[in-house]
CSV table of C-alpha atoms in Angstrom, one decimal:
chain,number,residue,atom,x,y,z
A,1236,MET,CA,-1.2,-26.0,0.8
A,1237,PRO,CA,-1.5,-25.3,4.4
A,1238,ASP,CA,2.1,-26.1,5.4
A,1239,SER,CA,2.9,-29.3,7.2
A,1240,PRO,CA,3.3,-29.0,10.9
A,1241,GLU,CA,7.0,-29.3,11.5
A,1242,SER,CA,8.3,-27.6,14.6
A,1243,HIS,CA,8.6,-23.9,14.6
A,1244,VAL,CA,11.9,-22.2,14.9
A,1245,SER,CA,12.8,-19.2,17.1
A,1246,TYR,CA,11.9,-15.7,16.0
A,1247,VAL,CA,14.1,-14.1,13.3
A,1248,SER,CA,13.3,-10.9,11.6
A,1249,HIS,CA,14.9,-10.3,8.2
A,1250,ALA,CA,13.1,-7.0,7.5
A,1251,SER,CA,15.0,-3.9,6.4
A,1252,PRO,CA,14.3,-0.7,8.3
A,1253,ALA,CA,12.9,0.9,5.1
A,1254,SER,CA,9.1,0.7,4.9
A,1255,PRO,CA,8.0,-1.8,2.2
A,1256,ASP,CA,5.7,-0.8,-0.6
A,1257,VAL,CA,3.9,-4.1,-0.3
A,1258,VAL,CA,3.3,-6.5,2.6
A,1259,LEU,CA,2.9,-10.0,1.3
A,1260,PHE,CA,1.2,-12.3,3.8
A,1261,ASP,CA,1.1,-16.0,4.2
A,1262,LEU,CA,-2.3,-17.2,5.4
A,1263,PHE,CA,-2.0,-20.3,7.7
A,1264,GLY,CA,0.1,-19.7,10.8
A,1265,VAL,CA,-0.1,-15.9,10.3
A,1266,ILE,CA,-3.6,-14.7,9.7
A,1267,ALA,CA,-5.4,-18.1,9.9
A,1268,ARG,CA,-4.6,-20.7,12.5
A,1269,HIS,CA,-3.1,-24.1,12.0
A,1270,GLN,CA,-5.2,-27.2,12.6
A,1271,SER,CA,-6.4,-27.7,16.2
A,1272,ALA,CA,-6.1,-31.0,17.9
A,1273,GLU,CA,-9.9,-31.2,17.9
A,1274,GLY,CA,-10.0,-30.5,14.1
A,1275,LYS,CA,-7.3,-33.1,13.4
A,1276,GLY,CA,-9.2,-35.7,15.6
A,1277,ARG,CA,-12.4,-35.1,13.6
A,1278,ILE,CA,-10.5,-35.8,10.3
A,1279,ALA,CA,-8.9,-39.0,11.7
A,1280,ARG,CA,-12.3,-40.2,12.9
A,1281,ALA,CA,-13.9,-39.5,9.6
A,1282,ALA,CA,-11.1,-41.6,7.9
A,1283,GLY,CA,-11.3,-44.4,10.4
A,1284,VAL,CA,-7.6,-44.8,10.3
A,1285,ALA,CA,-5.2,-44.6,13.2
A,1286,ALA,CA,-2.4,-42.0,13.5
A,1287,PRO,CA,0.5,-41.7,12.7
A,1288,ALA,CA,-0.1,-43.7,9.5
A,1289,PHE,CA,-3.0,-41.5,8.6
A,1290,TRP,CA,-1.1,-38.3,8.9
A,1291,ASP,CA,1.9,-39.6,7.0
A,1292,ALA,CA,-0.4,-40.4,4.1
A,1293,TYR,CA,-2.3,-37.0,4.5
A,1294,TRP,CA,0.9,-35.0,4.1
A,1295,ALA,CA,2.6,-37.2,1.6
A,1296,ARG,CA,-0.2,-36.5,-0.9
A,1297,ARG,CA,-0.9,-32.9,0.0
A,1298,GLN,CA,1.3,-30.9,-2.4
A,1299,PRO,CA,-0.4,-32.0,-5.7
A,1300,TYR,CA,-3.8,-31.2,-4.0
A,1301,ASP,CA,-2.5,-27.7,-3.0
A,1302,GLN,CA,-1.2,-27.1,-6.5
A,1303,GLY,CA,-4.6,-27.8,-8.0
A,1304,VAL,CA,-3.3,-31.0,-9.7
A,1305,LEU,CA,-5.7,-33.1,-7.7
A,1306,THR,CA,-9.3,-32.4,-6.9
A,1307,GLY,CA,-10.5,-33.0,-3.3
A,1308,PRO,CA,-12.0,-36.5,-4.1
A,1309,ALA,CA,-8.9,-37.5,-6.1
A,1310,TYR,CA,-6.6,-36.4,-3.2
A,1311,TRP,CA,-8.6,-38.5,-0.7
A,1312,ARG,CA,-8.6,-41.5,-3.0
A,1313,GLN,CA,-4.8,-41.3,-3.2
A,1314,VAL,CA,-4.6,-41.0,0.6
A,1315,ALA,CA,-6.7,-44.2,0.8
A,1316,ASP,CA,-4.5,-45.9,-1.7
A,1317,THR,CA,-1.4,-45.1,0.4
A,1318,LEU,CA,-3.1,-46.5,3.4
A,1319,ALA,CA,-4.2,-49.7,1.5
A,1320,THR,CA,-7.9,-48.9,2.1
A,1321,ARG,CA,-10.8,-47.4,0.2
A,1322,PHE,CA,-12.9,-44.3,0.9
A,1323,ASP,CA,-16.4,-44.3,-0.7
A,1324,GLU,CA,-18.0,-41.1,-2.0
A,1325,HIS,CA,-19.9,-40.5,1.3
A,1326,ARG,CA,-16.7,-40.8,3.4
A,1327,ILE,CA,-14.8,-38.6,1.0
A,1328,ALA,CA,-17.4,-35.9,1.3
A,1329,GLY,CA,-17.1,-36.1,5.1
A,1330,LEU,CA,-13.3,-35.9,4.9
A,1331,ILE,CA,-13.4,-32.8,2.7
A,1332,GLU,CA,-15.8,-31.1,5.1
A,1333,ALA,CA,-13.8,-32.1,8.2
A,1334,ASP,CA,-10.5,-31.0,6.5
A,1335,VAL,CA,-11.9,-27.6,5.6
A,1336,ALA,CA,-13.3,-27.1,9.1
A,1337,SER,CA,-9.9,-28.0,10.6
A,1338,TRP,CA,-8.3,-25.0,8.8
A,1339,SER,CA,-11.1,-22.5,9.2
A,1340,ALA,CA,-10.2,-20.7,12.4
A,1341,VAL,CA,-8.5,-17.2,12.1
A,1342,ASP,CA,-6.5,-15.0,14.5
A,1343,GLU,CA,-8.8,-12.1,15.1
A,1344,VAL,CA,-5.9,-9.9,16.2
A,1345,MET,CA,-4.2,-10.4,12.8
A,1346,VAL,CA,-7.4,-9.9,10.9
A,1347,ALA,CA,-7.8,-6.5,12.7
A,1348,LEU,CA,-4.2,-5.7,11.8
A,1349,VAL,CA,-4.8,-6.5,8.1
A,1350,GLU,CA,-7.9,-4.2,8.2
A,1351,GLU,CA,-5.8,-1.5,9.9
A,1352,LEU,CA,-3.1,-1.7,7.2
A,1353,ALA,CA,-5.8,-1.6,4.5
A,1354,ALA,CA,-7.5,1.4,6.1
A,1355,ALA,CA,-4.1,3.2,6.3
A,1356,GLY,CA,-3.7,2.7,2.5
A,1357,ARG,CA,-1.0,0.1,2.8
A,1358,ARG,CA,-0.8,-2.3,-0.2
A,1359,ILE,CA,-1.2,-5.9,1.0
A,1360,ALA,CA,-1.2,-9.2,-0.9
A,1361,LEU,CA,-1.5,-12.8,-0.1
A,1362,LEU,CA,0.5,-15.9,-1.0
A,1363,SER,CA,-0.9,-19.1,0.4
A,1364,ASN,CA,-0.5,-22.9,0.0
A,1365,ILE,CA,-4.2,-23.9,-0.1
A,1366,PRO,CA,-6.4,-26.4,-1.9
A,1367,ASP,CA,-9.4,-25.3,-3.9
A,1368,GLU,CA,-12.1,-26.3,-1.5
A,1369,LEU,CA,-10.4,-24.4,1.3
A,1370,ALA,CA,-9.8,-21.3,-0.9
A,1371,THR,CA,-13.4,-21.3,-1.9
A,1372,TYR,CA,-14.5,-21.5,1.8
A,1373,TYR,CA,-12.3,-18.5,2.7
A,1374,GLU,CA,-13.6,-16.5,-0.2
A,1375,GLU,CA,-17.2,-17.2,0.8
A,1376,HIS,CA,-16.8,-16.7,4.6
A,1377,HIS,CA,-14.1,-14.0,5.1
A,1378,ALA,CA,-14.9,-10.6,3.7
A,1379,TRP,CA,-11.5,-9.2,4.8
A,1380,LEU,CA,-9.9,-11.0,1.8
A,1381,LYS,CA,-11.1,-8.1,-0.3
A,1382,HIS,CA,-8.4,-6.0,1.2
A,1383,PHE,CA,-5.7,-7.9,-0.6
A,1384,SER,CA,-4.8,-6.4,-4.0
A,1385,VAL,CA,-3.6,-9.8,-5.2
A,1386,ARG,CA,-4.4,-13.2,-3.8
A,1387,ALA,CA,-2.1,-16.0,-5.0
A,1388,PHE,CA,-3.6,-19.3,-3.9
A,1389,SER,CA,-1.4,-22.3,-4.8
A,1390,CYS,CA,-4.3,-24.2,-6.2
A,1391,ARG,CA,-4.9,-21.4,-8.7
A,1392,ILE,CA,-1.4,-20.5,-9.7
A,1393,GLY,CA,0.0,-24.1,-9.9
A,1394,HIS,CA,2.9,-23.4,-7.5
A,1395,ALA,CA,3.3,-24.0,-3.8
A,1396,LYS,CA,5.8,-22.5,-1.4
A,1397,PRO,CA,8.8,-22.9,-1.2
A,1398,ASP,CA,8.7,-23.6,-5.0
A,1399,PRO,CA,10.5,-20.6,-6.7
A,1400,GLY,CA,7.6,-20.4,-9.2
A,1401,ALA,CA,5.3,-19.2,-6.4
A,1402,TYR,CA,7.6,-16.2,-5.8
A,1403,ASP,CA,8.1,-15.6,-9.5
A,1404,TRP,CA,4.4,-15.5,-10.1
A,1405,ARG,CA,3.9,-13.1,-7.2
A,1406,LEU,CA,6.6,-10.7,-8.4
A,1407,THR,CA,5.0,-10.6,-11.9
A,1408,ALA,CA,1.5,-10.0,-10.4
A,1409,LEU,CA,2.6,-7.3,-8.0
A,1410,ARG,CA,4.7,-5.3,-10.5
A,1411,THR,CA,7.0,-4.3,-7.7
A,1412,GLU,CA,10.7,-4.6,-7.2
A,1413,PRO,CA,11.4,-7.6,-4.9
A,1414,ASP,CA,13.3,-5.6,-2.3
A,1415,ARG,CA,10.2,-3.3,-1.8
A,1416,ILE,CA,8.1,-6.3,-0.7
A,1417,LEU,CA,8.1,-7.7,2.8
A,1418,PHE,CA,7.0,-11.3,3.0
A,1419,VAL,CA,5.5,-12.5,6.2
A,1420,ASP,CA,5.4,-16.3,6.8
A,1421,ASP,CA,5.8,-18.6,9.8
A,1422,ARG,CA,8.0,-21.2,8.0
A,1423,GLU,CA,11.7,-20.4,7.8
A,1424,GLU,CA,12.1,-22.5,4.6
A,1425,ASN,CA,9.5,-20.2,2.9
A,1426,ILE,CA,11.3,-17.1,4.1
A,1427,ARG,CA,14.6,-18.4,2.7
A,1428,ALA,CA,13.0,-19.1,-0.7
A,1429,ALA,CA,11.6,-15.6,-0.8
A,1430,GLU,CA,15.0,-14.1,0.1
A,1431,THR,CA,16.5,-16.1,-2.7
A,1432,ALA,CA,14.1,-14.3,-5.0
A,1433,GLY,CA,15.2,-11.0,-3.6
A,1434,ILE,CA,12.2,-10.5,-1.4
A,1435,ARG,CA,12.6,-9.2,2.2
A,1436,GLY,CA,11.3,-11.6,4.8
A,1437,HIS,CA,9.8,-11.6,8.3
A,1438,LEU,CA,9.5,-14.9,10.2
A,1439,PHE,CA,6.2,-14.5,11.9
A,1440,THR,CA,5.8,-15.5,15.6
A,1441,THR,CA,3.4,-13.0,17.1
A,1442,PRO,CA,1.4,-10.0,16.0
A,1443,GLU,CA,3.4,-7.7,18.3
A,1444,ARG,CA,6.7,-8.7,16.7
A,1445,PHE,CA,5.3,-8.4,13.3
A,1446,ARG,CA,4.0,-4.9,14.1
A,1447,GLY,CA,7.5,-4.0,15.3
A,1448,ALA,CA,9.0,-5.2,11.9
A,1449,LEU,CA,6.7,-2.8,10.1
């Protein structure tokens, strides 16, 4: 899923000086942006439920949605149940649309850097916590995804970071020794889980610091 918005920690780079064979990117908070206040407000208005109760329910039910266990409508019905309310089909459709829109902005500097790495022949891959509706949106609207040799979306592989299964799946798909992979994520818990699997990590804060880690 798009990771929940806990506070960010200070910059830490765990990368080794040796150039990696594969750069493995997180999506949200690295290439794509987290939800804006405007986007979050649109979702809450569509739900008709006040914060913070709404956001507690939103995140409490998110992981099964990200893992593909729940469809979008099933997810929003569970959110409604948690809030002791009911969303009809029309409201659910509006919530899905607003939710996708809230996660749709990208960092053009990072998109350009991804394209630069691809043009230079660097092997790049993607590991993202993302529900199916949002994954489909990105595939339909962002041609730069074609640069990633492997795209592991949590809704398609059945594992969400920091679940060890997400990293095990990625290692199998990449056919690369873990210490030859540099994983770039903006969540320290995801970096720690990758390092437990033997993967090198870079805690993302800015494109400039990431470029330095390369």
